[in-house]
Every structure is written in C-alpha cells, then in structure tokens.
mmCIF file of C-alpha atoms in Angstrom:
data_model
loop_
_atom_site.group_PDB
_atom_site.id
_atom_site.type_symbol
_atom_site.label_atom_id
_atom_site.label_comp_id
_atom_site.label_asym_id
_atom_site.label_seq_id
_atom_site.Cartn_x
_atom_site.Cartn_y
_atom_site.Cartn_z
ATOM 1 C CA UNK A 26 -95.630 -15.719 -17.377
ATOM 2 C CA UNK A 27 -96.549 -18.294 -19.853
ATOM 3 C CA UNK A 28 -96.866 -21.957 -19.035
ATOM 4 C CA UNK A 29 -93.668 -22.828 -20.874
ATOM 5 C CA UNK A 30 -91.642 -20.361 -18.928
ATOM 6 C CA UNK A 31 -93.220 -21.455 -15.704
ATOM 7 C CA UNK A 32 -92.368 -25.064 -16.480
ATOM 8 C CA UNK A 33 -88.829 -24.135 -17.287
ATOM 9 C CA UNK A 34 -88.377 -22.262 -14.013
ATOM 10 C CA UNK A 35 -89.719 -25.233 -12.121
ATOM 11 C CA UNK A 36 -87.380 -27.601 -13.872
ATOM 12 C CA UNK A 37 -84.291 -25.449 -13.346
ATOM 13 C CA UNK A 38 -85.145 -24.532 -9.759
ATOM 14 C CA UNK A 39 -82.528 -25.460 -7.179
ATOM 15 C CA UNK A 40 -83.098 -28.672 -5.467
ATOM 16 C CA UNK A 41 -81.377 -29.604 -2.286
ATOM 17 C CA UNK A 42 -79.201 -32.743 -2.622
ATOM 18 C CA UNK A 43 -80.396 -35.856 -0.947
ATOM 19 C CA UNK A 44 -78.990 -36.923 2.373
ATOM 20 C CA UNK A 45 -75.583 -38.438 2.128
ATOM 21 C CA UNK A 46 -75.032 -37.165 -1.393
ATOM 22 C CA UNK A 47 -71.728 -35.506 -0.527
ATOM 23 C CA UNK A 48 -70.506 -38.579 1.334
ATOM 24 C CA UNK A 49 -71.516 -40.740 -1.585
ATOM 25 C CA UNK A 50 -69.523 -38.635 -4.041
ATOM 26 C CA UNK A 51 -66.452 -38.609 -1.783
ATOM 27 C CA UNK A 52 -66.661 -42.369 -1.426
ATOM 28 C CA UNK A 53 -66.738 -42.756 -5.162
ATOM 29 C CA UNK A 54 -63.716 -40.495 -5.525
ATOM 30 C CA UNK A 55 -61.784 -42.453 -2.951
ATOM 31 C CA UNK A 56 -62.694 -45.671 -4.691
ATOM 32 C CA UNK A 57 -61.421 -44.344 -8.010
ATOM 33 C CA UNK A 58 -58.119 -43.276 -6.428
ATOM 34 C CA UNK A 59 -57.660 -46.702 -4.872
ATOM 35 C CA UNK A 60 -58.292 -48.347 -8.199
ATOM 36 C CA UNK A 61 -55.612 -46.240 -9.870
ATOM 37 C CA UNK A 62 -53.135 -47.077 -7.162
ATOM 38 C CA UNK A 63 -53.991 -50.726 -7.408
ATOM 39 C CA UNK A 64 -53.633 -50.525 -11.132
ATOM 40 C CA UNK A 65 -50.112 -49.110 -10.774
ATOM 41 C CA UNK A 66 -49.132 -51.669 -8.237
ATOM 42 C CA UNK A 67 -50.545 -54.531 -10.178
ATOM 43 C CA UNK A 68 -48.704 -53.852 -13.492
ATOM 44 C CA UNK A 69 -46.807 -57.096 -14.399
ATOM 45 C CA UNK A 70 -42.920 -57.002 -14.332
ATOM 46 C CA UNK A 71 -40.984 -57.526 -17.595
ATOM 47 C CA UNK A 72 -40.578 -61.203 -18.108
ATOM 48 C CA UNK A 73 -37.249 -62.908 -17.702
ATOM 49 C CA UNK A 74 -37.310 -63.807 -21.365
ATOM 50 C CA UNK A 75 -37.738 -60.180 -22.417
ATOM 51 C CA UNK A 76 -34.805 -59.145 -20.234
ATOM 52 C CA UNK A 77 -32.603 -61.862 -21.741
ATOM 53 C CA UNK A 78 -33.615 -60.739 -25.199
ATOM 54 C CA UNK A 79 -32.451 -57.238 -24.511
ATOM 55 C CA UNK A 80 -29.206 -58.511 -23.032
ATOM 56 C CA UNK A 81 -28.604 -60.743 -26.052
ATOM 57 C CA UNK A 82 -29.305 -57.889 -28.450
ATOM 58 C CA UNK A 83 -26.850 -55.696 -26.576
ATOM 59 C CA UNK A 84 -24.191 -58.401 -26.588
ATOM 60 C CA UNK A 85 -24.688 -58.986 -30.298
ATOM 61 C CA UNK A 86 -24.347 -55.310 -31.076
ATOM 62 C CA UNK A 87 -21.211 -55.093 -28.935
ATOM 63 C CA UNK A 88 -19.625 -58.123 -30.606
ATOM 64 C CA UNK A 89 -20.417 -56.763 -34.060
ATOM 65 C CA UNK A 90 -18.833 -53.453 -33.162
ATOM 66 C CA UNK A 91 -15.781 -55.236 -31.782
ATOM 67 C CA UNK A 92 -15.465 -57.433 -34.883
ATOM 68 C CA UNK A 93 -15.666 -54.408 -37.112
ATOM 69 C CA UNK A 94 -13.026 -52.600 -35.083
ATOM 70 C CA UNK A 95 -10.672 -55.598 -35.172
ATOM 71 C CA UNK A 96 -11.129 -56.054 -38.914
ATOM 72 C CA UNK A 97 -10.578 -52.379 -39.577
ATOM 73 C CA UNK A 98 -7.420 -52.423 -37.479
ATOM 74 C CA UNK A 99 -6.194 -55.509 -39.340
ATOM 75 C CA UNK A 100 -6.929 -53.881 -42.690
ATOM 76 C CA UNK A 101 -5.004 -50.777 -41.718
ATOM 77 C CA UNK A 102 -2.077 -52.863 -40.498
ATOM 78 C CA UNK A 103 -2.016 -54.778 -43.784
ATOM 79 C CA UNK A 104 -2.187 -51.542 -45.720
ATOM 80 C CA UNK A 105 0.698 -50.096 -43.727
ATOM 81 C CA UNK A 106 2.745 -53.284 -44.225
ATOM 82 C CA UNK A 107 2.086 -53.225 -47.958
ATOM 83 C CA UNK A 108 3.156 -49.585 -48.177
ATOM 84 C CA UNK A 109 6.335 -50.325 -46.234
ATOM 85 C CA UNK A 110 7.042 -53.236 -48.594
ATOM 86 C CA UNK A 111 6.441 -50.970 -51.579
ATOM 87 C CA UNK A 112 8.867 -48.354 -50.269
ATOM 88 C CA UNK A 113 11.570 -50.940 -49.538
ATOM 89 C CA UNK A 114 11.032 -52.565 -52.916
ATOM 90 C CA UNK A 115 11.281 -49.279 -54.792
ATOM 91 C CA UNK A 116 14.389 -48.186 -52.931
ATOM 92 C CA UNK A 117 16.164 -51.515 -53.358
ATOM 93 C CA UNK A 118 15.345 -51.838 -57.063
ATOM 94 C CA UNK A 119 16.387 -48.268 -57.771
ATOM 95 C CA UNK A 120 19.584 -48.749 -55.840
ATOM 96 C CA UNK A 121 20.448 -51.921 -57.767
ATOM 97 C CA UNK A 122 19.519 -50.371 -61.100
ATOM 98 C CA UNK A 123 21.530 -47.256 -60.488
ATOM 99 C CA UNK A 124 24.593 -49.163 -59.380
ATOM 100 C CA UNK A 125 24.410 -51.354 -62.490
ATOM 101 C CA UNK A 126 24.177 -48.233 -64.616
ATOM 102 C CA UNK A 127 27.161 -46.632 -62.925
ATOM 103 C CA UNK A 128 29.180 -49.852 -63.223
ATOM 104 C CA UNK A 129 28.414 -49.922 -66.938
ATOM 105 C CA UNK A 130 29.486 -46.317 -67.307
ATOM 106 C CA UNK A 131 32.725 -47.029 -65.514
ATOM 107 C CA UNK A 132 33.455 -49.982 -67.746
ATOM 108 C CA UNK A 133 32.193 -48.707 -71.072
ATOM 109 C CA UNK A 134 31.960 -45.014 -70.475
ATOM 110 C CA UNK A 135 28.821 -42.928 -70.948
ATOM 111 C CA UNK A 136 26.905 -44.284 -73.925
ATOM 112 C CA UNK A 137 26.473 -40.775 -75.445
ATOM 113 C CA UNK A 138 30.201 -40.117 -75.479
ATOM 114 C CA UNK A 139 30.963 -43.544 -76.893
ATOM 115 C CA UNK A 140 28.442 -43.050 -79.666
ATOM 116 C CA UNK A 141 29.972 -39.742 -80.642
ATOM 117 C CA UNK A 142 33.409 -41.235 -80.818
ATOM 118 C CA UNK A 143 32.132 -44.326 -82.600
ATOM 119 C CA UNK A 144 33.635 -46.552 -79.968
ATOM 120 C CA UNK A 145 30.626 -48.465 -78.704
ATOM 121 C CA UNK A 146 31.828 -51.782 -77.374
ATOM 122 C CA UNK B 2 29.465 -104.689 -34.608
ATOM 123 C CA UNK B 3 26.352 -103.371 -36.276
ATOM 124 C CA UNK B 4 25.864 -100.788 -33.517
ATOM 125 C CA UNK B 5 29.441 -99.622 -33.925
ATOM 126 C CA UNK B 6 28.972 -99.334 -37.701
ATOM 127 C CA UNK B 7 25.785 -97.304 -37.415
ATOM 128 C CA UNK B 8 27.417 -95.022 -34.834
ATOM 129 C CA UNK B 9 30.382 -94.512 -37.098
ATOM 130 C CA UNK B 10 28.086 -93.753 -39.997
ATOM 131 C CA UNK B 11 26.229 -91.198 -37.948
ATOM 132 C CA UNK B 12 29.445 -89.536 -36.868
ATOM 133 C CA UNK B 13 30.752 -89.455 -40.422
ATOM 134 C CA UNK B 14 27.526 -87.887 -41.656
ATOM 135 C CA UNK B 15 27.631 -85.304 -38.876
ATOM 136 C CA UNK B 16 31.243 -84.475 -39.715
ATOM 137 C CA UNK B 17 30.328 -84.052 -43.364
ATOM 138 C CA UNK B 18 27.510 -81.714 -42.535
ATOM 139 C CA UNK B 19 29.749 -79.647 -40.254
ATOM 140 C CA UNK B 20 32.414 -79.485 -42.931
ATOM 141 C CA UNK B 21 30.037 -77.815 -45.371
ATOM 142 C CA UNK B 22 30.527 -74.042 -45.176
ATOM 143 C CA UNK B 23 27.866 -72.331 -43.137
ATOM 144 C CA UNK B 24 27.439 -69.854 -45.977
ATOM 145 C CA UNK B 25 25.179 -71.603 -48.376
ATOM 146 C CA UNK B 26 23.559 -70.843 -51.674
ATOM 147 C CA UNK B 27 19.973 -71.749 -52.207
ATOM 148 C CA UNK B 28 19.925 -71.430 -55.951
ATOM 149 C CA UNK B 29 19.367 -67.852 -56.937
ATOM 150 C CA UNK B 30 18.817 -66.806 -53.332
ATOM 151 C CA UNK B 31 22.041 -65.826 -51.615
ATOM 152 C CA UNK B 32 22.734 -65.818 -47.918
ATOM 153 C CA UNK B 33 24.054 -62.292 -47.576
ATOM 154 C CA UNK B 34 24.488 -62.191 -43.833
ATOM 155 C CA UNK B 35 28.102 -61.218 -43.139
ATOM 156 C CA UNK B 36 28.564 -61.472 -39.365
ATOM 157 C CA UNK B 37 32.043 -59.929 -39.485
ATOM 158 C CA UNK B 38 30.657 -56.761 -41.047
ATOM 159 C CA UNK B 39 27.552 -56.752 -38.905
ATOM 160 C CA UNK B 40 29.603 -56.766 -35.722
ATOM 161 C CA UNK B 41 31.658 -53.723 -36.651
ATOM 162 C CA UNK B 42 29.034 -51.751 -38.607
ATOM 163 C CA UNK B 43 27.359 -48.743 -37.075
ATOM 164 C CA UNK B 44 24.211 -49.295 -39.063
ATOM 165 C CA UNK B 45 22.773 -52.320 -40.807
ATOM 166 C CA UNK B 46 19.906 -52.120 -43.277
ATOM 167 C CA UNK B 47 18.167 -55.411 -43.895
ATOM 168 C CA UNK B 48 15.428 -55.965 -46.460
ATOM 169 C CA UNK B 49 13.783 -59.322 -47.104
ATOM 170 C CA UNK B 50 10.847 -59.249 -49.476
ATOM 171 C CA UNK B 51 9.291 -62.448 -50.732
ATOM 172 C CA UNK B 52 5.962 -64.207 -50.963
ATOM 173 C CA UNK B 53 2.857 -62.250 -50.136
ATOM 174 C CA UNK B 54 4.763 -59.212 -48.839
ATOM 175 C CA UNK B 55 6.603 -58.855 -52.126
ATOM 176 C CA UNK B 56 3.416 -59.373 -54.070
ATOM 177 C CA UNK B 57 1.587 -56.641 -52.164
ATOM 178 C CA UNK B 58 4.483 -54.229 -52.521
ATOM 179 C CA UNK B 59 4.785 -54.970 -56.232
ATOM 180 C CA UNK B 60 1.084 -54.393 -56.803
ATOM 181 C CA UNK B 61 1.206 -51.031 -55.062
ATOM 182 C CA UNK B 62 4.340 -49.959 -56.928
ATOM 183 C CA UNK B 63 2.960 -51.052 -60.296
ATOM 184 C CA UNK B 64 -0.016 -48.721 -60.019
ATOM 185 C CA UNK B 65 2.064 -45.640 -59.223
ATOM 186 C CA UNK B 66 2.287 -42.949 -61.839
ATOM 187 C CA UNK B 67 5.421 -42.853 -63.909
ATOM 188 C CA UNK B 68 6.072 -46.596 -63.748
ATOM 189 C CA UNK B 69 6.688 -47.823 -67.281
ATOM 190 C CA UNK B 70 5.438 -51.093 -68.750
ATOM 191 C CA UNK B 71 8.927 -52.545 -68.740
ATOM 192 C CA UNK B 72 9.257 -51.858 -65.023
ATOM 193 C CA UNK B 73 5.840 -53.393 -64.456
ATOM 194 C CA UNK B 74 7.084 -56.445 -66.309
ATOM 195 C CA UNK B 75 10.145 -56.476 -64.066
ATOM 196 C CA UNK B 76 7.943 -56.367 -60.972
ATOM 197 C CA UNK B 77 5.789 -59.234 -62.161
ATOM 198 C CA UNK B 78 8.826 -61.515 -62.585
ATOM 199 C CA UNK B 79 10.229 -61.009 -59.097
ATOM 200 C CA UNK B 80 10.269 -63.855 -56.602
ATOM 201 C CA UNK B 81 12.437 -62.354 -53.900
ATOM 202 C CA UNK B 82 14.360 -59.176 -53.112
ATOM 203 C CA UNK B 83 17.015 -59.127 -50.414
ATOM 204 C CA UNK B 84 19.355 -56.369 -49.361
ATOM 205 C CA UNK B 85 22.019 -55.852 -46.763
ATOM 206 C CA UNK B 86 23.723 -52.529 -46.259
ATOM 207 C CA UNK B 87 26.475 -52.184 -43.687
ATOM 208 C CA UNK B 88 27.448 -48.605 -42.880
ATOM 209 C CA UNK B 89 30.548 -47.579 -41.013
ATOM 210 C CA UNK B 90 30.989 -44.253 -39.293
ATOM 211 C CA UNK B 91 33.955 -41.901 -39.479
ATOM 212 C CA UNK B 92 37.149 -43.534 -38.412
ATOM 213 C CA UNK B 93 35.757 -47.022 -38.730
ATOM 214 C CA UNK B 94 36.790 -49.517 -41.350
ATOM 215 C CA UNK B 95 36.123 -53.088 -42.340
ATOM 216 C CA UNK B 96 38.078 -55.914 -43.856
ATOM 217 C CA UNK B 97 37.728 -55.745 -47.634
ATOM 218 C CA UNK B 98 38.790 -59.395 -47.691
ATOM 219 C CA UNK B 99 35.367 -60.218 -46.243
ATOM 220 C CA UNK B 100 33.714 -58.801 -49.339
ATOM 221 C CA UNK B 101 36.274 -60.449 -51.632
ATOM 222 C CA UNK B 102 35.624 -63.848 -50.056
ATOM 223 C CA UNK B 103 31.912 -63.339 -50.491
ATOM 224 C CA UNK B 104 32.406 -62.509 -54.170
ATOM 225 C CA UNK B 105 34.593 -65.567 -54.639
ATOM 226 C CA UNK B 106 31.869 -67.753 -53.187
ATOM 227 C CA UNK B 107 29.435 -66.175 -55.600
ATOM 228 C CA UNK B 108 31.672 -67.151 -58.486
ATOM 229 C CA UNK B 109 31.989 -70.713 -57.183
ATOM 230 C CA UNK B 110 28.274 -71.139 -56.547
ATOM 231 C CA UNK B 111 27.016 -70.996 -60.102
ATOM 232 C CA UNK B 112 26.971 -67.230 -60.398
ATOM 233 C CA UNK B 113 28.537 -65.573 -63.418
ATOM 234 C CA UNK B 114 30.298 -62.252 -63.129
ATOM 235 C CA UNK B 115 28.690 -59.807 -65.544
ATOM 236 C CA UNK B 116 30.486 -56.569 -64.688
ATOM 237 C CA UNK B 117 33.090 -55.624 -62.166
ATOM 238 C CA UNK B 118 34.267 -52.053 -61.825
ATOM 239 C CA UNK B 119 36.846 -51.088 -59.260
ATOM 240 C CA UNK B 120 38.479 -47.821 -58.325
ATOM 241 C CA UNK B 121 41.483 -48.625 -56.167
ATOM 242 C CA UNK B 122 42.296 -44.990 -55.482
ATOM 243 C CA UNK B 123 38.887 -44.363 -53.980
ATOM 244 C CA UNK B 124 38.666 -47.893 -52.606
ATOM 245 C CA UNK B 125 35.338 -48.498 -54.330
ATOM 246 C CA UNK B 126 34.013 -51.358 -56.366
ATOM 247 C CA UNK B 127 30.809 -52.616 -57.894
ATOM 248 C CA UNK B 128 30.255 -56.154 -59.136
ATOM 249 C CA UNK B 129 27.191 -57.607 -60.795
ATOM 250 C CA UNK B 130 26.523 -61.339 -60.879
ATOM 251 C CA UNK B 131 23.957 -63.268 -62.824
ATOM 252 C CA UNK B 132 22.499 -66.700 -62.113
ATOM 253 C CA UNK B 133 20.470 -68.918 -64.352
ATOM 254 C CA UNK B 134 19.629 -72.573 -63.996
ATOM 255 C CA UNK B 135 18.609 -74.141 -67.271
ATOM 256 C CA UNK B 136 16.739 -77.087 -65.714
ATOM 257 C CA UNK B 137 14.057 -75.124 -63.934
ATOM 258 C CA UNK B 138 14.626 -71.616 -65.251
ATOM 259 C CA UNK B 139 15.588 -70.275 -61.844
ATOM 260 C CA UNK B 140 17.356 -66.955 -62.274
ATOM 261 C CA UNK B 141 18.664 -64.048 -60.289
ATOM 262 C CA UNK B 142 20.923 -61.016 -60.153
ATOM 263 C CA UNK B 143 23.185 -59.914 -57.326
ATOM 264 C CA UNK B 144 24.879 -56.559 -56.974
ATOM 265 C CA UNK B 145 27.803 -56.153 -54.596
ATOM 266 C CA UNK B 146 29.091 -52.668 -54.019
ATOM 267 C CA UNK B 147 31.444 -51.217 -51.487
ATOM 268 C CA UNK B 148 33.312 -48.075 -50.626
ATOM 269 C CA UNK B 149 35.253 -46.884 -47.618
ATOM 270 C CA UNK B 150 32.149 -46.420 -45.483
ATOM 271 C CA UNK B 151 29.561 -48.823 -46.825
ATOM 272 C CA UNK B 152 29.008 -52.292 -48.165
ATOM 273 C CA UNK B 153 25.780 -53.094 -49.995
ATOM 274 C CA UNK B 154 24.599 -56.400 -51.364
ATOM 275 C CA UNK B 155 21.351 -56.666 -53.295
ATOM 276 C CA UNK B 156 20.061 -60.074 -54.327
ATOM 277 C CA UNK B 157 17.121 -60.251 -56.715
ATOM 278 C CA UNK B 158 15.556 -63.639 -57.354
ATOM 279 C CA UNK B 159 13.493 -64.071 -60.469
ATOM 280 C CA UNK B 160 13.655 -63.355 -64.147
ATOM 281 C CA UNK B 161 15.229 -59.912 -63.984
ATOM 282 C CA UNK B 162 15.083 -57.540 -66.927
ATOM 283 C CA UNK B 163 18.376 -55.690 -66.452
ATOM 284 C CA UNK B 164 17.396 -52.870 -68.797
ATOM 285 C CA UNK B 165 14.168 -52.262 -66.911
ATOM 286 C CA UNK B 166 16.119 -52.357 -63.672
ATOM 287 C CA UNK B 167 18.583 -49.779 -64.981
ATOM 288 C CA UNK B 168 15.706 -47.669 -66.251
ATOM 289 C CA UNK B 169 14.126 -47.738 -62.806
ATOM 290 C CA UNK B 170 17.443 -46.821 -61.226
ATOM 291 C CA UNK B 171 17.913 -43.916 -63.625
ATOM 292 C CA UNK B 172 14.557 -42.487 -62.620
ATOM 293 C CA UNK B 173 16.150 -41.756 -59.267
ATOM 294 C CA UNK B 174 19.310 -40.337 -60.797
ATOM 295 C CA UNK B 175 17.289 -37.746 -62.688
ATOM 296 C CA UNK B 176 16.033 -36.361 -59.421
ATOM 297 C CA UNK B 177 17.898 -36.818 -56.180
ATOM 298 C CA UNK B 178 21.504 -37.745 -56.804
ATOM 299 C CA UNK B 179 23.089 -40.948 -55.695
ATOM 300 C CA UNK B 180 26.725 -41.710 -56.150
ATOM 301 C CA UNK B 181 28.329 -45.043 -56.793
ATOM 302 C CA UNK B 182 29.674 -45.537 -53.344
ATOM 303 C CA UNK B 183 26.776 -44.837 -51.110
ATOM 304 C CA UNK B 184 23.059 -45.205 -51.003
ATOM 305 C CA UNK B 185 22.529 -41.962 -49.106
ATOM 306 C CA UNK B 186 20.257 -39.667 -51.088
ATOM 307 C CA UNK B 187 21.274 -36.046 -51.555
ATOM 308 C CA UNK B 188 18.777 -33.538 -52.791
ATOM 309 C CA UNK B 189 20.265 -31.304 -55.387
ATOM 310 C CA UNK B 190 19.007 -27.689 -55.525
ATOM 311 C CA UNK B 191 17.115 -27.001 -58.699
ATOM 312 C CA UNK B 192 18.957 -24.507 -60.904
ATOM 313 C CA UNK B 193 16.608 -22.338 -62.899
ATOM 314 C CA UNK B 194 17.977 -20.805 -66.103
ATOM 315 C CA UNK B 195 18.721 -17.106 -65.904
ATOM 316 C CA UNK B 196 17.071 -14.769 -68.423
ATOM 317 C CA UNK B 197 20.409 -14.376 -70.175
ATOM 318 C CA UNK B 198 20.761 -18.093 -70.760
ATOM 319 C CA UNK B 199 17.278 -18.253 -72.232
#
C-alpha cells in the first residue's frame, strides 16, 4: 500500500463520536423546533387599519354594484315607458288620421271616384 | 261696514267661480273627461301624452322604418295628445245627448267644425274640429266619433298637418282594417291571387 492510500484510509477510518454528541444533536434539534413554534406564535396580527381598509374596499365595491343595478333598472324602466308612449302615440295618431279620412270619404266620396266623374269638390 | 263689503265680495267671487261650467277649455287642450259615459262604460281607454313622455315616444316613432318625412314633421309639431275611448258592451247604451253637448261646447269654445259626417241609420257620426289662436299660434285638432257601442275623442295639441295625419292613418287601413265606428282592429286574411287570375 502506498503512502497516499494509507493516508486516505486513516482519514476515512471510523471515529467514535465524542461523549454527549448524540445529546448535543438532539438538543439542537429541539431548539430549532422551539424556534419555529415561537416564530409561528410571534407573527404580528393584521393591523386594525388594514382590516378597515379591506372593509372599506368591500363596501365601496358593494355600493358601486348597487348603483349600477339601480341605474340599469331605471334605464330599463325609462325605455319601457318610452316604448309604451310610442305605441299609444302611434295608435292614437293612426286612429285620428283614419277617422278623418273616413269622414272625408263620407262627405266627399272616395277621391278616385270623384276624379273619374269630374266632380271633385 | 268694510268687513261686510269684503265678505260680500268674497261670496260674489266664489259664486262666479262656481257658476263657470266645470268643463273648461284650456286653449287647444280639451277636457275630454265625460263622467256620464265613464260611469256606464264597460271599458275606458285613456291616453295622455305630453311633455317628456310625448317627446320620447315621438323620437322612437320617428326612427321606425316606413315613417315618411311628412309624418316626422307631424311628430315634431306635437305638444300634446289626449284620447278617451268609452266602450259599451252588448245591450248597453249611452246618452247621445252627452256627446252632442260636448260638441256644442267645442263649437262655443273657439273650435271650428271642419267636417261632420253622420249616419243616422247606423247611429254613427264623426266630427273634426280645428283650433287656432292667432295671437300665440296655439293650434289643435279634435276628432269626436261615436257609434252604438263606442265613443272616442282624440285631442291633438300643436301644429297638426292634417294630410300627414291622414297619411299615417291610411298606413293602418292598408293592413289591418278599421271601420269608422270602432277602434277595434280586425286582421284581414291575405288573399293570394290564383294562377287563373294571374
């Protein structure tokens, strides 16, 4: 065996741990676990201001949605009212116009017939 | 003495106001409410279009297809449209004197009779009245029609183009039929020409 190999064997040879090594490692593990727990416990709570901000944002969103819904409902109501007015207007005007036409025909006769007979008055 | 005079004056004024007929004309706008007909009618149709409602309806109607420029002009000149239709069921009748009195008040209130057509056999009549005030240009047209089962009064306030109005009315007559006496619409079946007629 050459000196290098011998040196390597010596370096990699098993060494027995020192006294209390295992206890030391377990202590360190326990300490780490306690730190994590403490870290979890010690996280700060959301501030009152942050909570109010969220509440305000929610209220604002709700009011905007409500405003939109009210406006949309109002727009639809106005549209429906306008369409009803249009229908009533059309019916009433046509009724009046037709009655005037029929009254004229009764008084003067149909214009086509009168024209043929040359008796337009 | 002064108190007695003022009281008397108040009473006289009140009596004068009460003496004025409750039916009143407001220029081209006519009060068409006929309580006697309303009480006995089976159905009452009431239309009151003015102001913003009329404007919105006119705008919508003006953009419809088939509405001519003359009709659009008619719509733009309207200031108010009012209608009352009183319908009476089978076996019911009304006092024609009520309608006659109304027409007489029209004549006495500055309205001129343009046309009146009456069929006594069928108990039908149609009368058209026109109103125009030279001072402020206020104008209007009122149509009063009646038959055995219906009384209709249409009051149009504004500068009314009669020809455009008739044109608009004829657009309905070319499709669904409407007779002189009633405003009920009846759909006529479409008659297609037979091959022989072609």
